[in-house]
Amino acid sequence: MDDQILQTAADMYGTPSYVFDLDEFHQRIRHMKEILGHEIKICYAMKANPFLAATSAQAADGLEVCSPGEYAICRRAGVPGKKIVLSGVNKEPQQILEVMGEGGAAAFTAESLYQLQILEACAAQESGQRTAQKSAVPVLLRLTSGNQFGMDEETVRAIIRDRGSYPHLDFIGLQYYSGTQKKQMSKLKKELEYLDGVLAGIREELVYELRELEYGPGLSIPYFEGQEIQDEDLMLREFRDFLDQMEFTGTITLEAGRFLAAPCGSYITQVVDLKRSQGQNYCIVDGGIHHVNYYGQAMAMKIPLHRFMPRQASGRREEERWTVCGSLCTSGDMLVKNLPLPDPAMGDLLVFDRIGAYSVTEGIYLFLSRRLPRILTYTEADGLCLVRRDLPTDPLNDGSIHIDQL
C-alpha cells in the first residue's frame, strides 16, 4: 500500500486505524496456488484476521473456523458451508447441531475422543430429524504435534480400528499443525515425511484409506528490521518438491493464516506528544500495544517494518533515537525502543506494516476503556472503505450495555 493511500486514510477517517489491502490478500492466495499447483487446496485460517473472511471465501478453497463467533462471521459474509472446516478445541453440541442443521461443513475436526462422541451424537440426532437418509458427517482426525491440540497417533489408530462405533461419521483424513514462523525448510520436509508414514501405516495396517490431509506448514513472515527477506516463490517451489515426494495420493489442503494475511495490513498511528526525560526521547502516539502485537516482538526491543510519514517534509534535522510509547497508562506500553526518527512533530504519522495478521484481534482492547481502532479496507476498484468505526469500549467495562443489546 503506497503512502498516499495511508495518508488519505488518516486524513479522511483519523487514527489509530488499520488498513487491509484486499487486492493484495486475494493475489497472495492466487499466487500461492499458481506456484504449488491448483490441485493443492488452500484453507485460510480466519483466526489470523476475520476481516478478510469474505475475500478469502472468494479466493481460497476453504476457511478454518474455530469458534461460534467465527462461524457467525462466515454466515454473515455468505460463506457456504462447503467451504468451512469447523475446527477448535472446544466444540459445543449446540454449535455443532446449528452447523449441521444449516447444511453442514466441508469437514469437522476431532481433537479428542470426547469430541468424537459429541460429533457422533449430534450427527445421529440430526440424521434422525430428517426423513431422507443423510450421508455420514466428514471428519478430520487431528494428529497432535506434542501439545494440547489433537490426539496421539496411537489414539488415532484406535479410532479408525473402532470406526464401526461411529456409524454417522466418515473419517476422511488427518489434520496436522505444529506451529508458526518456521524458517527451516528441512523441518517442513521432516513433517511431511512423518505424515506420509502415518497415512501409509493406516492404509496398510488398518486397511483404511484416508483421502485427505490438511496440513498447516506455518510458513514464516519476516516482521522486523534486520531479518532476512526470503524469496517466497523459491520457498514455495521447494515446498512443492516436498509435496511431490509424498506417496500419499489423496487431497492435500494447506492451512495458512499469518503467511497470507500479515503482508496485507498496515496500522496508522499519530504522534500526540513529545518529550525528553532523563536523557531519553519519548514519542507518544494515539495507539499502543493494545493494537500493535507482532509475533516475537520481545518487549519492544525489535524494530518492526515501519514508515515515518511527517505532516511537513521540510526542516528536518538528523535522526535521533526515540522510544515510541502508546496511550495506555502502563510502563509496558512501548511499541519500539530507540527508533531513529528525523525530528518528529505533533501530527506526524507512524505506519506499522506487515500487521495484517492477529494484531487486529489479539490486543488488550478493553484496558483503560479506550475506543477501538477503525478498520478500513482497500481495493483498487472501491478505494478505501470504513468497515468498523472507532467504537467505545467503556460501556463494556461497567455493564452499561444491557444484555439484550449484545
C-alpha positions as a printed NumPy array, in Angstrom:
array([[  0.   ,   0.   ,   0.   ],
       [  1.563,   3.29 ,  -1.   ],
       [  1.98 ,   6.289,   1.294],
       [ -0.739,   8.323,  -0.398],
       [ -3.427,   5.728,   0.358],
       [ -2.391,   5.62 ,   4.005],
       [ -2.199,   9.416,   4.245],
       [ -5.692,   9.643,   2.755],
       [ -6.932,   7.069,   5.254],
       [ -5.577,   9.143,   8.143],
       [ -6.955,  12.403,   6.737],
       [-10.427,  11.049,   5.977],
       [-11.016,   8.72 ,   8.895],
       [ -8.468,   9.578,  11.573],
       [ -6.121,   7.494,  13.685],
       [ -5.456,   4.94 ,  15.021],
       [ -6.608,   2.791,  12.109],
       [ -5.864,  -0.494,  10.428],
       [ -5.955,  -0.643,   6.634],
       [ -6.227,  -4.051,   4.964],
       [ -5.436,  -4.398,   1.274],
       [ -7.971,  -6.919,  -0.036],
       [ -6.452,  -6.941,  -3.521],
       [ -3.069,  -7.964,  -2.148],
       [ -4.644, -10.639,   0.041],
       [ -6.546, -12.094,  -2.909],
       [ -3.404, -12.03 ,  -5.02 ],
       [ -1.331, -13.81 ,  -2.365],
       [ -3.779, -16.714,  -2.287],
       [ -3.922, -16.889,  -6.078],
       [ -0.134, -16.707,  -6.406],
       [  0.372, -19.412,  -3.784],
       [ -1.936, -21.718,  -5.737],
       [ -0.195, -20.906,  -9.017],
       [  3.193, -21.986,  -7.644],
       [  2.021, -25.007,  -5.659],
       [ -0.421, -26.196,  -8.311],
       [ -4.168, -25.815,  -8.361],
       [ -4.649, -29.395,  -7.17 ],
       [ -3.235, -28.247,  -3.821],
       [ -6.05 , -26.612,  -1.871],
       [ -5.618, -23.527,   0.317],
       [ -7.603, -23.148,   3.532],
       [ -7.457, -19.733,   5.194],
       [ -7.202, -19.847,   8.996],
       [ -9.541, -16.939,   9.687],
       [ -8.314, -16.517,  13.272],
       [ -5.406, -14.632,  11.684],
       [ -7.787, -11.852,  10.611],
       [-11.575, -12.281,  10.471],
       [-11.944,  -9.065,   8.444],
       [-10.526, -10.988,   5.477],
       [-13.095, -13.789,   5.669],
       [-15.309, -12.625,   2.802],
       [-12.348, -12.129,   0.455],
       [-10.852, -15.485,   1.384],
       [-14.172, -17.163,   0.565],
       [-13.749, -15.862,  -2.991],
       [-10.066, -16.702,  -3.38 ],
       [ -9.332, -19.715,  -1.141],
       [-10.708, -23.234,  -1.233],
       [-11.902, -23.081,   2.351],
       [-11.793, -21.367,   5.736],
       [-10.828, -22.872,   9.071],
       [-13.381, -21.779,  11.67 ],
       [-12.58 , -22.281,  15.358],
       [-15.458, -20.734,  17.322],
       [-19.177, -19.958,  17.157],
       [-18.278, -16.301,  16.643],
       [-16.09 , -17.066,  13.652],
       [-18.866, -19.226,  12.23 ],
       [-21.321, -16.336,  12.635],
       [-18.915, -14.049,  10.756],
       [-18.76 , -16.562,   7.909],
       [-22.531, -16.839,   7.706],
       [-22.932, -13.047,   7.573],
       [-20.293, -12.934,   4.846],
       [-22.214, -15.513,   2.834],
       [-19.535, -18.199,   3.085],
       [-21.115, -21.504,   2.002],
       [-20.908, -24.445,   4.394],
       [-18.987, -26.482,   1.83 ],
       [-16.079, -24.066,   2.302],
       [-15.978, -24.274,   6.1  ],
       [-13.761, -26.598,   8.141],
       [-15.163, -26.484,  11.668],
       [-12.177, -26.774,  13.963],
       [-11.254, -25.786,  17.527],
       [-10.519, -27.479,  20.85 ],
       [-13.924, -26.662,  22.364],
       [-16.835, -27.667,  20.168],
       [-20.17 , -27.363,  21.903],
       [-23.101, -29.608,  20.926],
       [-25.352, -26.618,  20.302],
       [-22.85 , -25.159,  17.836],
       [-22.361, -28.496,  16.056],
       [-26.108, -29.019,  15.707],
       [-26.503, -25.48 ,  14.358],
       [-23.866, -26.073,  11.685],
       [-25.288, -29.467,  10.766],
       [-28.799, -28.035,  10.639],
       [-27.696, -25.325,   8.211],
       [-26.294, -27.822,   5.749],
       [-23.119, -28.897,   7.489],
       [-19.491, -28.127,   6.773],
       [-16.861, -29.433,   4.402],
       [-15.417, -31.202,   7.439],
       [-15.445, -31.22 ,  11.22 ],
       [-12.158, -31.777,  13.03 ],
       [-11.968, -34.07 ,  16.04 ],
       [ -9.463, -33.082,  18.732],
       [-10.301, -35.818,  21.237],
       [-12.34 , -38.938,  21.893],
       [-14.888, -36.76 ,  23.685],
       [-15.275, -34.549,  20.631],
       [-15.812, -37.646,  18.521],
       [-18.589, -38.759,  20.863],
       [-20.224, -35.332,  20.586],
       [-19.944, -35.363,  16.8  ],
       [-21.424, -38.854,  16.592],
       [-24.312, -37.977,  18.902],
       [-25.077, -34.762,  17.016],
       [-24.834, -36.473,  13.642],
       [-27.194, -39.224,  14.812],
       [-29.66 , -36.666,  16.165],
       [-29.572, -34.572,  13.02 ],
       [-29.954, -37.627,  10.816],
       [-32.943, -38.777,  12.861],
       [-34.688, -35.441,  12.405],
       [-34.817, -35.821,   8.643],
       [-36.928, -38.266,   6.685],
       [-34.337, -38.635,   3.964],
       [-31.22 , -40.611,   4.769],
       [-28.333, -38.258,   5.433],
       [-24.796, -39.102,   4.438],
       [-22.141, -39.559,   7.105],
       [-20.566, -36.413,   8.516],
       [-16.995, -35.863,   7.212],
       [-14.388, -35.775,   9.995],
       [-10.691, -34.892,  10.026],
       [ -8.847, -36.532,  12.934],
       [ -6.382, -34.047,  14.365],
       [ -2.965, -35.545,  14.989],
       [ -1.073, -33.865,  17.803],
       [  2.366, -32.32 ,  17.401],
       [  3.062, -32.649,  21.125],
       [  0.772, -30.098,  22.749],
       [ -2.851, -29.756,  23.895],
       [ -4.145, -29.905,  20.345],
       [ -5.246, -33.159,  18.766],
       [ -4.613, -36.797,  19.623],
       [ -1.552, -39.005,  19.513],
       [ -1.007, -41.492,  16.728],
       [ -1.986, -44.457,  18.887],
       [ -5.374, -42.891,  19.673],
       [ -5.98 , -42.018,  16.013],
       [ -5.244, -45.593,  15.007],
       [ -7.556, -46.934,  17.706],
       [-10.377, -44.694,  16.464],
       [-10.01 , -45.921,  12.905],
       [ -9.803, -49.509,  14.102],
       [-13.023, -48.969,  16.034],
       [-14.717, -46.936,  13.299],
       [-17.814, -49.105,  13.446],
       [-18.677, -47.361,  16.716],
       [-19.203, -44.133,  14.779],
       [-21.753, -45.059,  12.092],
       [-22.741, -41.459,  11.395],
       [-19.174, -40.222,  10.853],
       [-16.864, -40.572,   7.884],
       [-13.18 , -40.351,   8.783],
       [-11.915, -38.657,   5.654],
       [ -8.413, -37.659,   6.727],
       [ -5.926, -36.124,   9.122],
       [ -5.307, -32.582,  10.273],
       [ -1.845, -31.579,  11.495],
       [ -0.344, -28.286,  12.58 ],
       [  2.827, -27.899,  14.629],
       [  3.461, -24.186,  14.933],
       [  4.186, -20.943,  13.154],
       [  7.093, -18.948,  11.76 ],
       [  9.087, -21.973,  10.59 ],
       [ 12.231, -20.752,   8.883],
       [ 13.937, -24.067,   8.197],
       [ 12.575, -25.886,   5.188],
       [ 14.12 , -29.1  ,   6.492],
       [ 11.567, -29.108,   9.309],
       [  8.706, -28.98 ,   6.837],
       [ 10.249, -31.845,   4.89 ],
       [ 10.521, -33.991,   8.028],
       [  6.923, -33.265,   8.983],
       [  5.616, -34.256,   5.572],
       [  7.693, -37.444,   5.662],
       [  6.236, -38.232,   9.082],
       [  2.673, -37.622,   7.932],
       [  3.244, -39.678,   4.793],
       [  4.372, -42.546,   7.003],
       [  1.351, -42.26 ,   9.283],
       [ -1.029, -42.274,   6.324],
       [  0.749, -45.263,   4.767],
       [  0.652, -47.164,   8.053],
       [ -3.1  , -46.628,   8.412],
       [ -3.627, -47.72 ,   4.817],
       [ -1.502, -50.862,   5.074],
       [ -2.032, -51.99 ,   8.657],
       [ -5.634, -50.953,   9.225],
       [ -6.736, -51.394,   5.615],
       [ -8.319, -47.948,   5.639],
       [ -7.734, -45.247,   3.059],
       [ -7.674, -41.701,   4.406],
       [ -8.488, -39.438,   1.493],
       [ -7.438, -36.029,   2.75 ],
       [ -4.582, -34.35 ,   4.577],
       [ -4.939, -30.851,   5.979],
       [ -1.517, -29.558,   6.917],
       [ -0.503, -26.234,   8.402],
       [  3.093, -25.596,   7.317],
       [  3.484, -22.42 ,   9.398],
       [  5.453, -20.601,   6.704],
       [  7.435, -17.691,   8.104],
       [  6.925, -13.981,   7.572],
       [  9.74 , -11.532,   8.47 ],
       [  8.438,  -8.769,  10.726],
       [ 11.484,  -6.853,  11.93 ],
       [ 14.359,  -4.838,  10.567],
       [ 17.446,  -6.968,  10.13 ],
       [ 15.52 , -10.133,   9.381],
       [ 16.274, -11.718,   6.048],
       [ 13.542, -11.209,   3.466],
       [ 13.174, -14.644,   1.923],
       [ 12.338, -15.351,  -1.689],
       [  8.768, -16.575,  -1.193],
       [  8.497, -18.038,  -4.686],
       [ 11.672, -20.058,  -4.181],
       [ 10.444, -21.243,  -0.774],
       [  7.079, -22.322,  -2.196],
       [  8.719, -24.153,  -5.1  ],
       [ 10.954, -26.052,  -2.688],
       [  7.916, -26.893,  -0.607],
       [  6.134, -28.123,  -3.731],
       [  9.058, -30.505,  -4.303],
       [  8.492, -31.93 ,  -0.822],
       [  4.817, -32.496,  -1.62 ],
       [  5.728, -34.254,  -4.872],
       [  7.905, -36.709,  -2.943],
       [  4.979, -37.964,  -0.854],
       [  3.421, -41.349,  -1.574],
       [  0.036, -40.086,  -0.426],
       [ -2.195, -39.548,  -3.446],
       [ -5.252, -38.04 ,  -1.784],
       [ -6.25 , -34.39 ,  -1.49 ],
       [ -3.767, -32.102,   0.244],
       [ -5.03 , -28.888,   1.812],
       [ -2.618, -26.336,   3.219],
       [ -3.881, -24.262,   6.117],
       [ -2.385, -20.784,   6.105],
       [ -3.193, -17.679,   8.095],
       [ -0.236, -15.498,   9.045],
       [  1.601, -16.154,   5.78 ],
       [ -1.341, -14.941,   3.717],
       [ -2.641, -12.102,   5.896],
       [  0.373, -10.447,   7.518],
       [  1.747,  -8.569,   4.468],
       [ -1.726,  -7.212,   3.619],
       [ -2.186,  -4.857,   6.556],
       [ -0.847,  -1.541,   7.83 ],
       [ -1.555,   0.259,  11.09 ],
       [ -1.561,   4.055,  11.241],
       [ -0.993,   5.947,  14.466],
       [ -0.346,   9.637,  15.101],
       [  2.189,  11.475,  17.267],
       [  0.295,  13.225,  20.089],
       [  3.118,  14.209,  22.439],
       [  6.907,  14.529,  22.512],
       [  9.214,  14.948,  25.489],
       [ 12.729,  14.415,  26.72 ],
       [ 13.213,  12.91 ,  30.189],
       [ 16.486,  11.911,  31.863],
       [ 18.285,  11.898,  28.534],
       [ 15.666,   9.775,  26.762],
       [ 13.401,  10.968,  23.951],
       [  9.794,   9.806,  24.223],
       [  7.294,   9.886,  21.382],
       [  3.688,   9.291,  22.468],
       [  1.229,   8.052,  19.842],
       [ -2.544,   7.642,  19.927],
       [ -2.304,   3.865,  19.516],
       [ -0.335,   1.425,  21.61 ],
       [  0.376,  -2.189,  22.497],
       [ -3.371,  -2.857,  22.589],
       [ -3.263,  -2.53 ,  18.781],
       [  0.279,  -3.498,  17.779],
       [  1.265,  -7.049,  18.581],
       [  3.902,  -8.744,  16.45 ],
       [  4.884, -12.368,  16.972],
       [  8.31 , -12.304,  18.648],
       [  8.153,  -8.599,  19.48 ],
       [ 10.275,  -9.127,  22.633],
       [  9.351,  -6.126,  24.777],
       [  9.796,  -3.54 ,  22.009],
       [ 13.482,  -4.399,  21.532],
       [ 12.976,  -5.264,  17.856],
       [ 12.035,  -2.655,  15.257],
       [  9.036,  -3.705,  13.153],
       [  8.919,  -2.807,   9.488],
       [  7.5  ,   0.707,   9.55 ],
       [  7.213,   4.047,   7.799],
       [  7.537,   7.548,   9.223],
       [  5.24 ,   9.994,   7.444],
       [  5.758,  13.621,   8.566],
       [  2.992,  16.153,   8.03 ],
       [  5.551,  18.575,   6.647],
       [  8.698,  17.317,   4.959],
       [ 10.8  ,  20.472,   5.262],
       [ 13.223,  21.477,   8.008],
       [ 14.048,  18.002,   9.294],
       [ 17.26 ,  17.546,  11.228],
       [ 19.389,  14.434,  11.504],
       [ 17.784,  11.393,  13.055],
       [ 17.638,  10.936,  16.809],
       [ 16.542,   7.864,  18.732],
       [ 13.064,   7.892,  20.216],
       [ 11.194,   5.416,  22.37 ],
       [  7.713,   5.189,  20.911],
       [  5.021,   4.677,  23.551],
       [  1.275,   4.341,  23.305],
       [ -1.67 ,   5.874,  25.137],
       [ -2.084,   3.279,  27.889],
       [ -1.179,   4.119,  31.478],
       [  1.28 ,   1.287,  31.909],
       [  5.045,   1.251,  31.621],
       [  4.703,  -1.76 ,  29.36 ],
       [  3.102,   0.291,  26.604],
       [  6.232,   0.63 ,  24.484],
       [  5.989,  -0.059,  20.778],
       [  9.632,   0.456,  19.833],
       [ 12.712,   1.422,  21.828],
       [ 15.317,   3.74 ,  20.306],
       [ 13.644,   4.166,  16.941],
       [ 15.613,   6.541,  14.671],
       [ 13.297,   9.429,  13.679],
       [ 14.131,  12.73 ,  11.943],
       [ 12.778,  15.428,  14.285],
       [  9.226,  14.118,  14.797],
       [  6.448,  16.652,  15.317],
       [  2.903,  16.564,  16.584],
       [  0.554,  15.117,  13.982],
       [  3.228,  13.087,  12.189],
       [  2.217,   9.547,  11.303],
       [  3.89 ,   6.256,  12.123],
       [  2.808,   3.335,   9.975],
       [  3.496,  -0.221,  11.112],
       [  3.498,  -2.616,   8.173],
       [  3.005,  -6.369,   7.901],
       [  0.392,  -6.167,  10.618],
       [ -2.428,  -7.881,   8.752],
       [ -2.395, -10.994,  10.96 ],
       [ -3.506, -11.327,  14.582],
       [ -2.857,  -7.792,  15.879],
       [ -6.367,  -6.685,  14.958],
       [ -7.88 ,  -9.155,  17.441],
       [ -5.079, -10.104,  19.845],
       [ -4.724,  -6.71 ,  21.511],
       [ -5.843,  -5.934,  25.077],
       [ -8.576,  -3.686,  23.715],
       [-10.594,  -3.219,  26.907],
       [ -7.704,  -1.984,  29.045],
       [ -8.246,   1.693,  30.011],
       [-11.606,   1.725,  28.188],
       [-10.183,   3.426,  25.106],
       [-12.05 ,   3.384,  21.824],
       [-11.467,   0.578,  19.361],
       [ -9.32 ,   1.457,  16.348],
       [-11.001,   1.973,  12.994],
       [-10.872,  -0.788,  10.417],
       [-10.524,   0.171,   6.746],
       [-10.244,  -1.985,   3.67 ],
       [ -8.767,  -1.017,   0.33 ],
       [ -9.295,  -2.269,  -3.203],
       [ -8.347,  -0.583,  -6.445],
       [-11.969,  -0.822,  -7.572],
       [-13.62 ,   0.614,  -4.454],
       [-10.829,   2.594,  -2.816],
       [-10.917,   2.975,   0.959],
       [-13.944,   1.644,   2.821],
       [-14.68 ,   2.096,   6.512],
       [-15.885,  -1.279,   7.803],
       [-15.717,  -0.518,  11.539],
       [-15.74 ,   2.891,  13.18 ],
       [-13.886,   3.749,  16.394],
       [-16.321,   2.11 ,  18.768],
       [-16.356,   2.921,  22.503],
       [-15.391,   0.198,  24.958],
       [-16.381,   1.928,  28.202],
       [-19.967,   0.515,  28.176],
       [-18.442,  -2.962,  28.158],
       [-16.39 ,  -2.178,  31.245],
       [-19.168,  -1.043,  33.575],
       [-22.195,  -3.004,  32.425],
       [-23.894,  -0.02 ,  30.794],
       [-24.906,  -2.096,  27.796],
       [-27.925,  -4.188,  28.671],
       [-27.549,  -7.887,  27.929],
       [-30.3  ,  -7.635,  25.301],
       [-28.165,  -5.167,  23.348],
       [-25.289,  -7.609,  22.928]])
